[in-house]
PDB file of C-alpha atoms and ligand atoms in Angstrom:
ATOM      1  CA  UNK A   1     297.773  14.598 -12.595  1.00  0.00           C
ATOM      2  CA  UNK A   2     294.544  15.780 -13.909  1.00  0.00           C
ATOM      3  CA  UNK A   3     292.668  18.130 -11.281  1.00  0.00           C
ATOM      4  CA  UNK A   4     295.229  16.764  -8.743  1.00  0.00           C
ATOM      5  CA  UNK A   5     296.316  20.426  -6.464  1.00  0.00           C
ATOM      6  CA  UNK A   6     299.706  20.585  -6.347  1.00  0.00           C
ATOM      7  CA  UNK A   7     301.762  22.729  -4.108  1.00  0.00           C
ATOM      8  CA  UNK A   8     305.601  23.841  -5.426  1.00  0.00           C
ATOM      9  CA  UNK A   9     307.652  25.867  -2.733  1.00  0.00           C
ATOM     10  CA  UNK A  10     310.885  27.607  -3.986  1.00  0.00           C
ATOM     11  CA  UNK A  11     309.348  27.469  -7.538  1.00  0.00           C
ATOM     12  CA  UNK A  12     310.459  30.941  -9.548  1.00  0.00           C
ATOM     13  CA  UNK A  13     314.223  29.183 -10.604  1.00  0.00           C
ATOM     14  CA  UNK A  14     315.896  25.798 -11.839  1.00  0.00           C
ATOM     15  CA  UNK A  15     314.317  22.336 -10.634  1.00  0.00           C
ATOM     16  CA  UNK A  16     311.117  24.497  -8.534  1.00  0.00           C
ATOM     17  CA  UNK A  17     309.708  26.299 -12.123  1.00  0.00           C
ATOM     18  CA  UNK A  18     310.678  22.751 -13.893  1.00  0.00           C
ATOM     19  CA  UNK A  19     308.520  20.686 -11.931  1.00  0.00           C
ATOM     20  CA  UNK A  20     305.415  23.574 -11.996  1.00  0.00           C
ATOM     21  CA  UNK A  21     305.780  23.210 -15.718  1.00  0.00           C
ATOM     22  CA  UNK A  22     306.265  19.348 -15.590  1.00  0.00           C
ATOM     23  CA  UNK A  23     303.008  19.225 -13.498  1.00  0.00           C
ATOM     24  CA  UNK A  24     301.092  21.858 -15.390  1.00  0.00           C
ATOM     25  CA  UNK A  25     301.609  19.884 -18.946  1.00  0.00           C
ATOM     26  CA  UNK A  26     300.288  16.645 -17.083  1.00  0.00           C
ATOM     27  CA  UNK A  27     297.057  18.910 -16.179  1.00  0.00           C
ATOM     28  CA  UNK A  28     297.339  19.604 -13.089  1.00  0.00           C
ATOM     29  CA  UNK A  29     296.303  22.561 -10.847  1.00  0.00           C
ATOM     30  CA  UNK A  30     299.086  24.540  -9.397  1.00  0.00           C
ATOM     31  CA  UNK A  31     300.116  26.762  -6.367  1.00  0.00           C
ATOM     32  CA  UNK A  32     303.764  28.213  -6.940  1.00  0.00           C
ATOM     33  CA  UNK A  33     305.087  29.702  -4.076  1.00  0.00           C
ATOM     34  CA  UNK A  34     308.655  32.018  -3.333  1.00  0.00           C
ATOM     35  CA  UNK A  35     309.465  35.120  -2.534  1.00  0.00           C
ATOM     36  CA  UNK A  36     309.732  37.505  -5.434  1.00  0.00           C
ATOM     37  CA  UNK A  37     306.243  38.861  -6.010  1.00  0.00           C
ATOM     38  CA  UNK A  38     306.445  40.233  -9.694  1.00  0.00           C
ATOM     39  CA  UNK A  39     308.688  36.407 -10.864  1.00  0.00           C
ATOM     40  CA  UNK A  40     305.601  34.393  -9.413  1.00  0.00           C
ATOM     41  CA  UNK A  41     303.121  36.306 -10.531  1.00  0.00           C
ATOM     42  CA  UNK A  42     304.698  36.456 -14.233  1.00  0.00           C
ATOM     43  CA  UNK A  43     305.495  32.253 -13.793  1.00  0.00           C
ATOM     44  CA  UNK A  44     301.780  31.683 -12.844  1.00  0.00           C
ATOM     45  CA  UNK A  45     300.638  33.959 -16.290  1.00  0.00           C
ATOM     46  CA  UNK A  46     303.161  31.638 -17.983  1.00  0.00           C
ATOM     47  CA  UNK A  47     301.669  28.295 -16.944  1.00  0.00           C
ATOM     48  CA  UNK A  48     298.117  29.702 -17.395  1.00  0.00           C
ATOM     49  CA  UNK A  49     299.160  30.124 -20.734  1.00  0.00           C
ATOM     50  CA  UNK A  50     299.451  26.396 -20.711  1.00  0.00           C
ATOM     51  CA  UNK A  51     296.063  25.777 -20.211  1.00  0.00           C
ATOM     52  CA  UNK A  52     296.117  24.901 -15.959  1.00  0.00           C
ATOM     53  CA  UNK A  53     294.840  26.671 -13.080  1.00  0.00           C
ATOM     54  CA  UNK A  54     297.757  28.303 -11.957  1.00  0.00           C
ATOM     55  CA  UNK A  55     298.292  30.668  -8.741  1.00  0.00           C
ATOM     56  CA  UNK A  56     301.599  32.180  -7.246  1.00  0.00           C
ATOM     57  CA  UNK A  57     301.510  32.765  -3.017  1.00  0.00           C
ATOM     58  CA  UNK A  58     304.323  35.091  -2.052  1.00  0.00           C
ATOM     59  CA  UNK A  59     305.705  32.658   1.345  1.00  0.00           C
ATOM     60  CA  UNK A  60     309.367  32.668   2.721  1.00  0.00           C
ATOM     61  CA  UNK A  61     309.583  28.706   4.105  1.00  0.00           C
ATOM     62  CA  UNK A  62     311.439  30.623   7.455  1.00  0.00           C
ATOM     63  CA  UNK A  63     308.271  31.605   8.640  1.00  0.00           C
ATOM     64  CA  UNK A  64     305.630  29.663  10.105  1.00  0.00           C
ATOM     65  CA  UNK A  65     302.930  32.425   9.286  1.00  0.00           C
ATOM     66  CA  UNK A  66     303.645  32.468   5.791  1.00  0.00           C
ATOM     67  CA  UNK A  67     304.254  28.666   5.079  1.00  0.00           C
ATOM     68  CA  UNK A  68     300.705  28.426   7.824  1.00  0.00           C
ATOM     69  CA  UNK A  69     299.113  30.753   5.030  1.00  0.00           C
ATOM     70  CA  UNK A  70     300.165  29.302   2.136  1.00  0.00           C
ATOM     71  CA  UNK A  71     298.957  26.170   2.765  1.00  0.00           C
ATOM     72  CA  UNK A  72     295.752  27.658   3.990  1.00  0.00           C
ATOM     73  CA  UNK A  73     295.324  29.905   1.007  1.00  0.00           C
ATOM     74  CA  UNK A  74     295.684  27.072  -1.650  1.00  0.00           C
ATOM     75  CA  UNK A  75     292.913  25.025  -0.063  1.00  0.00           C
ATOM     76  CA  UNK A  76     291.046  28.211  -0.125  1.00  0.00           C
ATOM     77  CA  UNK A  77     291.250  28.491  -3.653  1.00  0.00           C
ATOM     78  CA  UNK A  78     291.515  25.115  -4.639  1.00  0.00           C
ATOM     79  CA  UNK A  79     289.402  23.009  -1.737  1.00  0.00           C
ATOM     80  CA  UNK A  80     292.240  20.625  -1.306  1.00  0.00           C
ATOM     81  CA  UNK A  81     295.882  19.865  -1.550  1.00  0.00           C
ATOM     82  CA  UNK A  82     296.829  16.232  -3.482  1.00  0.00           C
ATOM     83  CA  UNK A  83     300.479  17.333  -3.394  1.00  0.00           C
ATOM     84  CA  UNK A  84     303.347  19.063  -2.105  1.00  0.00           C
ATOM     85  CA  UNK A  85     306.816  19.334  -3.195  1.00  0.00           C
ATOM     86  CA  UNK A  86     309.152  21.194  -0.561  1.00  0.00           C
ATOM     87  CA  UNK A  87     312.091  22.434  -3.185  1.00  0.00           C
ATOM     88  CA  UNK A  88     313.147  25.771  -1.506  1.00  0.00           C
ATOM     89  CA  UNK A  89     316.351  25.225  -0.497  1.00  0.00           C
ATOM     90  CA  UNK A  90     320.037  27.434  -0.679  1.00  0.00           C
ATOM     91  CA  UNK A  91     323.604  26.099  -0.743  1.00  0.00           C
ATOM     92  CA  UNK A  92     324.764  28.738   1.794  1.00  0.00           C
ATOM     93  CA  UNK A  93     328.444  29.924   1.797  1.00  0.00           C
ATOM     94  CA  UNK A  94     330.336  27.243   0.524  1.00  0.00           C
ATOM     95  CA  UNK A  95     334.007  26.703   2.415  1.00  0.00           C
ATOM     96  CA  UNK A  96     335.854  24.726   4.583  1.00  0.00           C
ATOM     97  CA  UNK A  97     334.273  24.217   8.058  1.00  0.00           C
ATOM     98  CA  UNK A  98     337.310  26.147  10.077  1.00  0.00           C
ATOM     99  CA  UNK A  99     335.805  28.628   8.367  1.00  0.00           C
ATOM    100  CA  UNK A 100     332.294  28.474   9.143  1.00  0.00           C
ATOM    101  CA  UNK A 101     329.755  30.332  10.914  1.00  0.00           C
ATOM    102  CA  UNK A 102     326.834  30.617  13.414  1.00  0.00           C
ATOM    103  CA  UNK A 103     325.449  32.923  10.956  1.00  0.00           C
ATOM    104  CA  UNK A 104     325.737  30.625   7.946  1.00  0.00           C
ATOM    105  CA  UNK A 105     324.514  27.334   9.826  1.00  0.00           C
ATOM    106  CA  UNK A 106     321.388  29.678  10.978  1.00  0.00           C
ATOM    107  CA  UNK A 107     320.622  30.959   7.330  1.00  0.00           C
ATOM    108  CA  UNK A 108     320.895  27.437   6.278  1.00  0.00           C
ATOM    109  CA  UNK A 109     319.401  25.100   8.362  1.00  0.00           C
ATOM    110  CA  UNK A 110     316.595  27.582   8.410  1.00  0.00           C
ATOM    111  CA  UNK A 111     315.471  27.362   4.663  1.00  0.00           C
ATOM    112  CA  UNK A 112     316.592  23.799   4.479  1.00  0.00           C
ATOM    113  CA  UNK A 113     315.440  22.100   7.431  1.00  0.00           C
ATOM    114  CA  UNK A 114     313.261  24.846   8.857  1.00  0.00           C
ATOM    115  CA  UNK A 115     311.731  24.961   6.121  1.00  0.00           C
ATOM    116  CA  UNK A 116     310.846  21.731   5.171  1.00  0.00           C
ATOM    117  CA  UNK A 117     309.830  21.041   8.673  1.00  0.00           C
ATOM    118  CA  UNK A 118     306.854  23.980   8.664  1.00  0.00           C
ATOM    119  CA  UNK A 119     305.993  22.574   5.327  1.00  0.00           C
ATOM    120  CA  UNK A 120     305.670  19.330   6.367  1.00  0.00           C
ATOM    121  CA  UNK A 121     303.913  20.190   9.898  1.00  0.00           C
ATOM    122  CA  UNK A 122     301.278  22.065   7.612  1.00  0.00           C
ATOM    123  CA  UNK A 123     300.690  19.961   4.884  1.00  0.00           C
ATOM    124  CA  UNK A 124     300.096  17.107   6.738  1.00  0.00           C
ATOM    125  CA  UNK A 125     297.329  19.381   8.886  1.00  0.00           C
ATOM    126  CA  UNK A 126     295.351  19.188   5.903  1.00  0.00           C
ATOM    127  CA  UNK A 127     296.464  15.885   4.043  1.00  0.00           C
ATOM    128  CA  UNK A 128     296.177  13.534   6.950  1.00  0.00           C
ATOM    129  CA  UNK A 129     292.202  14.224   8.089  1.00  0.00           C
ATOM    130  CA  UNK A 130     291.834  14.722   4.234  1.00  0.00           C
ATOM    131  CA  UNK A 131     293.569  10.938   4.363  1.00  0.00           C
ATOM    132  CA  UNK A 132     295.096  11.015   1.127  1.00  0.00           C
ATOM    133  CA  UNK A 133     298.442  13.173  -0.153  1.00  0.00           C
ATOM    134  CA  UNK A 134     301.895  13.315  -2.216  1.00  0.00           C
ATOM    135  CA  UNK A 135     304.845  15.014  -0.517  1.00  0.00           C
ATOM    136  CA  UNK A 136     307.968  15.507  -2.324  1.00  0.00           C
ATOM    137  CA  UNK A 137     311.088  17.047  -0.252  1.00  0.00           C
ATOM    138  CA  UNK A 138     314.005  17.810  -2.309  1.00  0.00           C
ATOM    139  CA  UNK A 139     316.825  16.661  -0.690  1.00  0.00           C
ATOM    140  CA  UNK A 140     320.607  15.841  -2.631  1.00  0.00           C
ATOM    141  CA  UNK A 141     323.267  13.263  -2.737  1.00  0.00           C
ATOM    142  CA  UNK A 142     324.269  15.331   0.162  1.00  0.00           C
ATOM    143  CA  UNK A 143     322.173  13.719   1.948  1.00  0.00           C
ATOM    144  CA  UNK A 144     323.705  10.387   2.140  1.00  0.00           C
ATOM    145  CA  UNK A 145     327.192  10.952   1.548  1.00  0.00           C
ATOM    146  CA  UNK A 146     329.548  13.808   2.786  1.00  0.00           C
ATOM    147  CA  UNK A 147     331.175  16.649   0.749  1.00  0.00           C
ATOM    148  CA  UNK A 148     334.263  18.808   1.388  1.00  0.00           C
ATOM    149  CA  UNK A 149     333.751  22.592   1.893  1.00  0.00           C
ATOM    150  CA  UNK A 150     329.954  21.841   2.257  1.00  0.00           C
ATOM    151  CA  UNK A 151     329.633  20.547   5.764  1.00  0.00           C
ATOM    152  CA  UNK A 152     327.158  22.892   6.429  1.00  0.00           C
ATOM    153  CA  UNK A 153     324.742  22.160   3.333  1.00  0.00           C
ATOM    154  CA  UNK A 154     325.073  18.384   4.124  1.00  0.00           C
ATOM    155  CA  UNK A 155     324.381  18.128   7.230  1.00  0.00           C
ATOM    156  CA  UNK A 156     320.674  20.137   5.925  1.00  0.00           C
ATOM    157  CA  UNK A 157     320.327  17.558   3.578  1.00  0.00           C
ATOM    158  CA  UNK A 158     320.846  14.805   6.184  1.00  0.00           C
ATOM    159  CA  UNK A 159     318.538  16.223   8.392  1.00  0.00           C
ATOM    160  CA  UNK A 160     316.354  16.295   5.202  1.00  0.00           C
ATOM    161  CA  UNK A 161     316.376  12.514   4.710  1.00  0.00           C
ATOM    162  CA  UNK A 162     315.521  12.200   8.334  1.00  0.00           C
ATOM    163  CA  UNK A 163     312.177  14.324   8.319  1.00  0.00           C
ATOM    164  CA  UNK A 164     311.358  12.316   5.647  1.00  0.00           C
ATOM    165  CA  UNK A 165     311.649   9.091   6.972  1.00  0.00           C
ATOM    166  CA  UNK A 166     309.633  10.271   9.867  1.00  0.00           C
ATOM    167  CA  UNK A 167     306.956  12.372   8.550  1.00  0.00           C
ATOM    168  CA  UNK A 168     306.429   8.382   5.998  1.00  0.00           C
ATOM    169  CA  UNK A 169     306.236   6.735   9.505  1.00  0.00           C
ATOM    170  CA  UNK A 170     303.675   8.805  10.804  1.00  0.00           C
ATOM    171  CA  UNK A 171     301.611   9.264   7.964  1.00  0.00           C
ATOM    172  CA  UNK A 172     301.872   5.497   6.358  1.00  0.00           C
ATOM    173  CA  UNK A 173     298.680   4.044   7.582  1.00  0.00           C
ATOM    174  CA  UNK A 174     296.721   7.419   6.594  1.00  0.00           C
ATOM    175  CA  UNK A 175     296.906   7.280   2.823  1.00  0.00           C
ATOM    176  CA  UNK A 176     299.739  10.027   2.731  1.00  0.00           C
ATOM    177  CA  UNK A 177     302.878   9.212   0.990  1.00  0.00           C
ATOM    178  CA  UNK A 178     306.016  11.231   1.876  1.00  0.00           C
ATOM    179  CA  UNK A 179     309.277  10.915   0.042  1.00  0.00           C
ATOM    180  CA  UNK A 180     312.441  12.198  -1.234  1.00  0.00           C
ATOM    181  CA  UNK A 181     314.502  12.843  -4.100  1.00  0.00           C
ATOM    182  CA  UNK A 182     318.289  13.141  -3.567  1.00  0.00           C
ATOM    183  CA  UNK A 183     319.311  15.157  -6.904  1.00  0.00           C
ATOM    184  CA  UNK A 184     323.170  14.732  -8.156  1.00  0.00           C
ATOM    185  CA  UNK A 185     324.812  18.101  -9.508  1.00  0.00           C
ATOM    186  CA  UNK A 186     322.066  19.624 -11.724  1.00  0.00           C
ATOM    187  CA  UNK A 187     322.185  22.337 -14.430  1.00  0.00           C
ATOM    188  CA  UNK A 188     320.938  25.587 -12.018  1.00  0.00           C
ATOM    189  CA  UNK A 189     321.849  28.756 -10.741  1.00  0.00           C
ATOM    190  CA  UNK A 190     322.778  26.784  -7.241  1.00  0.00           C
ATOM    191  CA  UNK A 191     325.053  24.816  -8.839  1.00  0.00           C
ATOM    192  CA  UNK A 192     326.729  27.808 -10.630  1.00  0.00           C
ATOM    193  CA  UNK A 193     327.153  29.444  -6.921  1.00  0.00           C
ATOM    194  CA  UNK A 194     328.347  26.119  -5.593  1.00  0.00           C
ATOM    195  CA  UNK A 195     331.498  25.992  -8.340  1.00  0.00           C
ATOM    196  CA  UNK A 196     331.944  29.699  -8.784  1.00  0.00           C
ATOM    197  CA  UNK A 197     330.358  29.389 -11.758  1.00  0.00           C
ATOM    198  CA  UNK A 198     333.829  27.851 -13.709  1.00  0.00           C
ATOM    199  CA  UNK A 199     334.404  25.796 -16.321  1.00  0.00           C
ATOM    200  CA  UNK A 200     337.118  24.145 -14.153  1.00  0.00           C
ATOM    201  CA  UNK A 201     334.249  23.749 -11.318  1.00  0.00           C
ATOM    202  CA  UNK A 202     331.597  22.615 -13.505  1.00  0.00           C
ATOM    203  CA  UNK A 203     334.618  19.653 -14.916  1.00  0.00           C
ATOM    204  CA  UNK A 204     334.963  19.139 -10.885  1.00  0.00           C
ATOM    205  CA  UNK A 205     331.271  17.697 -10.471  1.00  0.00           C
ATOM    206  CA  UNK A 206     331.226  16.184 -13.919  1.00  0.00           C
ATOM    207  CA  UNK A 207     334.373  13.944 -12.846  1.00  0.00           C
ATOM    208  CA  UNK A 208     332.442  12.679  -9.626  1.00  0.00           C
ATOM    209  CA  UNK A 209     329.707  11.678 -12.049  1.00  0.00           C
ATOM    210  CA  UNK A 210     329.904   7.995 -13.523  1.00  0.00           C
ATOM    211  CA  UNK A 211     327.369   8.698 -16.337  1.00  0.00           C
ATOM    212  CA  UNK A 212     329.997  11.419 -17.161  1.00  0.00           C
ATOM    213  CA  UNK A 213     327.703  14.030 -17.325  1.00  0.00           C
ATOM    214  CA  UNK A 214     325.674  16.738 -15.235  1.00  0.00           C
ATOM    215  CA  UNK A 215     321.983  16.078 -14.967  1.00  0.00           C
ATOM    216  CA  UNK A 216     319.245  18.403 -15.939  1.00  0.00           C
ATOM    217  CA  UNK A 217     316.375  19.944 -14.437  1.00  0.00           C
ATOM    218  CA  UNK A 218     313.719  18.038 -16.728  1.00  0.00           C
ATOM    219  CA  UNK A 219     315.285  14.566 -15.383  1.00  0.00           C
ATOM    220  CA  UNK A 220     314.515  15.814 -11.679  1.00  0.00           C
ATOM    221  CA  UNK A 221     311.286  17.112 -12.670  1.00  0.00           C
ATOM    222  CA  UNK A 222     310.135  14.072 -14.371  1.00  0.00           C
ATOM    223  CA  UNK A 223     311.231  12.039 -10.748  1.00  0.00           C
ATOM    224  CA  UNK A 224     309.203  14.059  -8.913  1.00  0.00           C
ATOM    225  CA  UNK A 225     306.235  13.539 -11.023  1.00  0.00           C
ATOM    226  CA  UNK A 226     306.769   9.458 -10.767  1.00  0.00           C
ATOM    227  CA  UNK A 227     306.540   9.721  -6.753  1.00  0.00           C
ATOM    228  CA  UNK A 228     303.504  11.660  -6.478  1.00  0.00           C
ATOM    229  CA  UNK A 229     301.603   9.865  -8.823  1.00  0.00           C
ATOM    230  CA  UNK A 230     299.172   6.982  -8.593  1.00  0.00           C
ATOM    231  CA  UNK A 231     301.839   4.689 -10.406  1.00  0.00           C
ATOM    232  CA  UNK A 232     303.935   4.595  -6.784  1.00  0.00           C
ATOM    233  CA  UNK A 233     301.407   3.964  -4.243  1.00  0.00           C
ATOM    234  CA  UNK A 234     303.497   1.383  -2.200  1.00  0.00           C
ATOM    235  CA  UNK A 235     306.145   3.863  -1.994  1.00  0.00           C
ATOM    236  CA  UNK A 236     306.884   6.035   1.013  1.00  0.00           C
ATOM    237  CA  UNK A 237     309.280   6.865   3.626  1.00  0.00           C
ATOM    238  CA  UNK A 238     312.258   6.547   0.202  1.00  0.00           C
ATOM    239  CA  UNK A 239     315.042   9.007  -1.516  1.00  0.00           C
ATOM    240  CA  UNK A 240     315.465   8.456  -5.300  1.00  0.00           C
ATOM    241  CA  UNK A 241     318.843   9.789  -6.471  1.00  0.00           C
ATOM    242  CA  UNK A 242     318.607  11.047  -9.544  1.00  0.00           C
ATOM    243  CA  UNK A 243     322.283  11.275  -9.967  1.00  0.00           C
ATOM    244  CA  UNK A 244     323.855   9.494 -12.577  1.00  0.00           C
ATOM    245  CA  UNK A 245     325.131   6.674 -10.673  1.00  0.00           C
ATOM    246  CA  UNK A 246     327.205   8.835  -7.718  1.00  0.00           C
ATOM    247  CA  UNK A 247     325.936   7.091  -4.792  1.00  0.00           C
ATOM    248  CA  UNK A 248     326.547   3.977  -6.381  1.00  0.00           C
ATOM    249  CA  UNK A 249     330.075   4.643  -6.205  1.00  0.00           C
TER     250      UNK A 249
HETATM  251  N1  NAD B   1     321.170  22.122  -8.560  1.00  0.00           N
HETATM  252  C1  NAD B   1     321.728  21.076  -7.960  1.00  0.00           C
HETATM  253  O1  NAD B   1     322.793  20.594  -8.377  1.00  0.00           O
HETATM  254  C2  NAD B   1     321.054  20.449  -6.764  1.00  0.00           C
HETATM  255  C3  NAD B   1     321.556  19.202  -6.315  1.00  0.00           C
HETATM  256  C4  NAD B   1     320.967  18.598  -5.225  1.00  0.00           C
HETATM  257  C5  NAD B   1     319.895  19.208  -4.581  1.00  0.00           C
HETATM  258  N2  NAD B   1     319.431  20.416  -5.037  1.00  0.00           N
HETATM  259  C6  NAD B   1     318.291  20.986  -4.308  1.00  0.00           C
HETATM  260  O2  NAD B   1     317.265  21.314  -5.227  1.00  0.00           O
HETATM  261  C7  NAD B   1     316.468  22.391  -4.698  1.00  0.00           C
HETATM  262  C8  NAD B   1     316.318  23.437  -5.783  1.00  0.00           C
HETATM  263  O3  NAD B   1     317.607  23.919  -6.109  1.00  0.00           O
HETATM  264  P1  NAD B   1     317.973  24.597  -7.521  1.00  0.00           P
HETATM  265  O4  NAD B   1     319.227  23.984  -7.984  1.00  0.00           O
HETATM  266  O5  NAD B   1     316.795  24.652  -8.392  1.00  0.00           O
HETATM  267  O6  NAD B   1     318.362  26.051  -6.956  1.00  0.00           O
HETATM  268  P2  NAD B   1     317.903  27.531  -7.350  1.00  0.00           P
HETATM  269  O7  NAD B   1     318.724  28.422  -6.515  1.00  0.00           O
HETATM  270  O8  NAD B   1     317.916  27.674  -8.826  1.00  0.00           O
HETATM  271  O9  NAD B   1     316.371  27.539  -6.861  1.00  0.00           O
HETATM  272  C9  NAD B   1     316.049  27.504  -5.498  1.00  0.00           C
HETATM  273  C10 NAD B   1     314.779  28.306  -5.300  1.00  0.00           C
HETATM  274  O10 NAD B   1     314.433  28.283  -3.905  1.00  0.00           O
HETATM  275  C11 NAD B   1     314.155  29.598  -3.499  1.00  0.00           C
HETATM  276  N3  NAD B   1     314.355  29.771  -2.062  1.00  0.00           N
HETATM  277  C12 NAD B   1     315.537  29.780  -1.382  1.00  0.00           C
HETATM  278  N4  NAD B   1     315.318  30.026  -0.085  1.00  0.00           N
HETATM  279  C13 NAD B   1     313.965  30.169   0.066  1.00  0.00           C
HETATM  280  C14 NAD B   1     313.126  30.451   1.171  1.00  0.00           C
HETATM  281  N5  NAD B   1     313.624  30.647   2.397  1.00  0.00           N
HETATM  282  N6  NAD B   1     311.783  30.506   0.972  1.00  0.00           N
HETATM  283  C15 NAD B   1     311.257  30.317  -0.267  1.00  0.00           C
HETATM  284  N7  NAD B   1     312.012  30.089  -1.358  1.00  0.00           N
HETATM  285  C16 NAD B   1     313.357  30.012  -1.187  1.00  0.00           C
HETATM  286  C17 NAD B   1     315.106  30.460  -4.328  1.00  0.00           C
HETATM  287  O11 NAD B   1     314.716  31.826  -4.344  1.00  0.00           O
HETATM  288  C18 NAD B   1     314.976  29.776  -5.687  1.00  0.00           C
HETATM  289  O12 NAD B   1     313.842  30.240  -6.391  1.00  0.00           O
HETATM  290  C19 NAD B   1     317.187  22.871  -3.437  1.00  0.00           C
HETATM  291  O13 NAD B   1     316.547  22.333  -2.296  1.00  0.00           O
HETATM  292  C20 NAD B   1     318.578  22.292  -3.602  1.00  0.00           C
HETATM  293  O14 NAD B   1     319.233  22.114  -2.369  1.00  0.00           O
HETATM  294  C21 NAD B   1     319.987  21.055  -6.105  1.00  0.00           C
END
């Protein structure tokens, strides 16, 4: 990843700040983007610390302005943009779907789908006349498979898989790659909120994991790295689960 410009959206917790340090150790040159001002700019000092070029742009992935200007901003400073990994994402309000709401499907599918839309619809401004590019969208096993009290959050995730496909189609005889990776239940904050932070909750999504454990934000990281680099160039339009065997069940 030497001198490659990478692009990491909800980077300031869990799997985002893994993969900026995953990609910073491997040399490249990084744009870390959230929303808390004062965590990105003390994550960007961190990585700098590593050696790499490091920036943090403040962008929400609601808003087409900001996600418009953060994509502008880091070929500003950088001249070009090798790769993008769309990671912002939120659980919402876990519960059974009775119980859900117009306000909770809006604050989701905006981050999650939204989101990953703008991103897409921007980096691809600049990646396809450029007519090379990596783009990473974080998706889940959610994705593929349905959960209870999560209706909400999985239909995002489908909807995830299906920009993805797309956004490969379009871009597969330009040089631009675009794929997914469809994480299992990872050690984050997110997956804290998403069992209440228990011991009983956390046994839950152990028991629907056949490798009988939870995965780790390095593991994810590392995946991420593998599909934006040069060693997968005849992949595109894919979702790697990085899950411990659950959708082979
Ligand atoms: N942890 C898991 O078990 C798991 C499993 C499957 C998929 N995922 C996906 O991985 C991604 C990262 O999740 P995580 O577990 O690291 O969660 P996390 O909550 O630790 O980190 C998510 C980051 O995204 C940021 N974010 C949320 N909404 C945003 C917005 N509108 N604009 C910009 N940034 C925003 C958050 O502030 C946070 O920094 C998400 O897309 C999530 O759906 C996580």
């Amino acid at each position: 990843m030497t001198s490659q410009v990478v692009l990491i959206t909800g980077a300031l917790a869990g799997i985002g700040r893994a993969t900026a340090f995953a990609f910073a150790r491997d040399h490249a040159s990084l744009v870390v983007s959230g929303r808390n001002k004062d965590t990105g700019q003390a994550l960007a000092a961190e990585l700098r610390d590593l050696g790499t070029q490091a920036e943090f742009i403040q962008a929400d992935v609601r808003h087409e302005d900001e996600v418009r200007a953060l994509v502008d901003q880091t070929v500003t400073r950088f001249g070009r943009l090798d790769v993008a990994v769309n990671n912002a994402g939120t659980e919402g309000r876990i519960g059974p779907l009775v119980e859900q709401t117009i306000e909770n499907y809006t604050a989701t599918f905006d981050t999650n789908v939204l989101g990953v839309l703008l991103s897409l619809k921007h980096q691809l401004r600049i990646m396809l006349p450029q007519g090379h590019g990596n783009i990473v969208n974080v998706s889940s096993v959610a994705g593929s498979v349905g959960f209870p009290g999560a209706a909400v959050y999985v239909a995002s995730k489908h909807a995830v898989e299906g920009l993805t496909r797309s956004a490969a189609l379009e871009a597969a005889k330009s040089g631009v790659r675009v794929n997914a990776i469809a994480p299992g239940p990872i050690v984050t904050a997110m997956l804290d909120r998403f069992t209440g932070g228990s011991e009983a909750g956390k046994s839950f999504m152990t028991s629907l994991v056949p490798a009988g454990r939870l995965g780790n934000v390095e593991e994810v990281a590392q995946a991420i790295l593998f599909l934006a680099s040069d060693k997968a160039p005849f992949i595109t339009g894919q979702s790697l689960a990085i899950d411990g065997g659950t959708l082979a069940g």
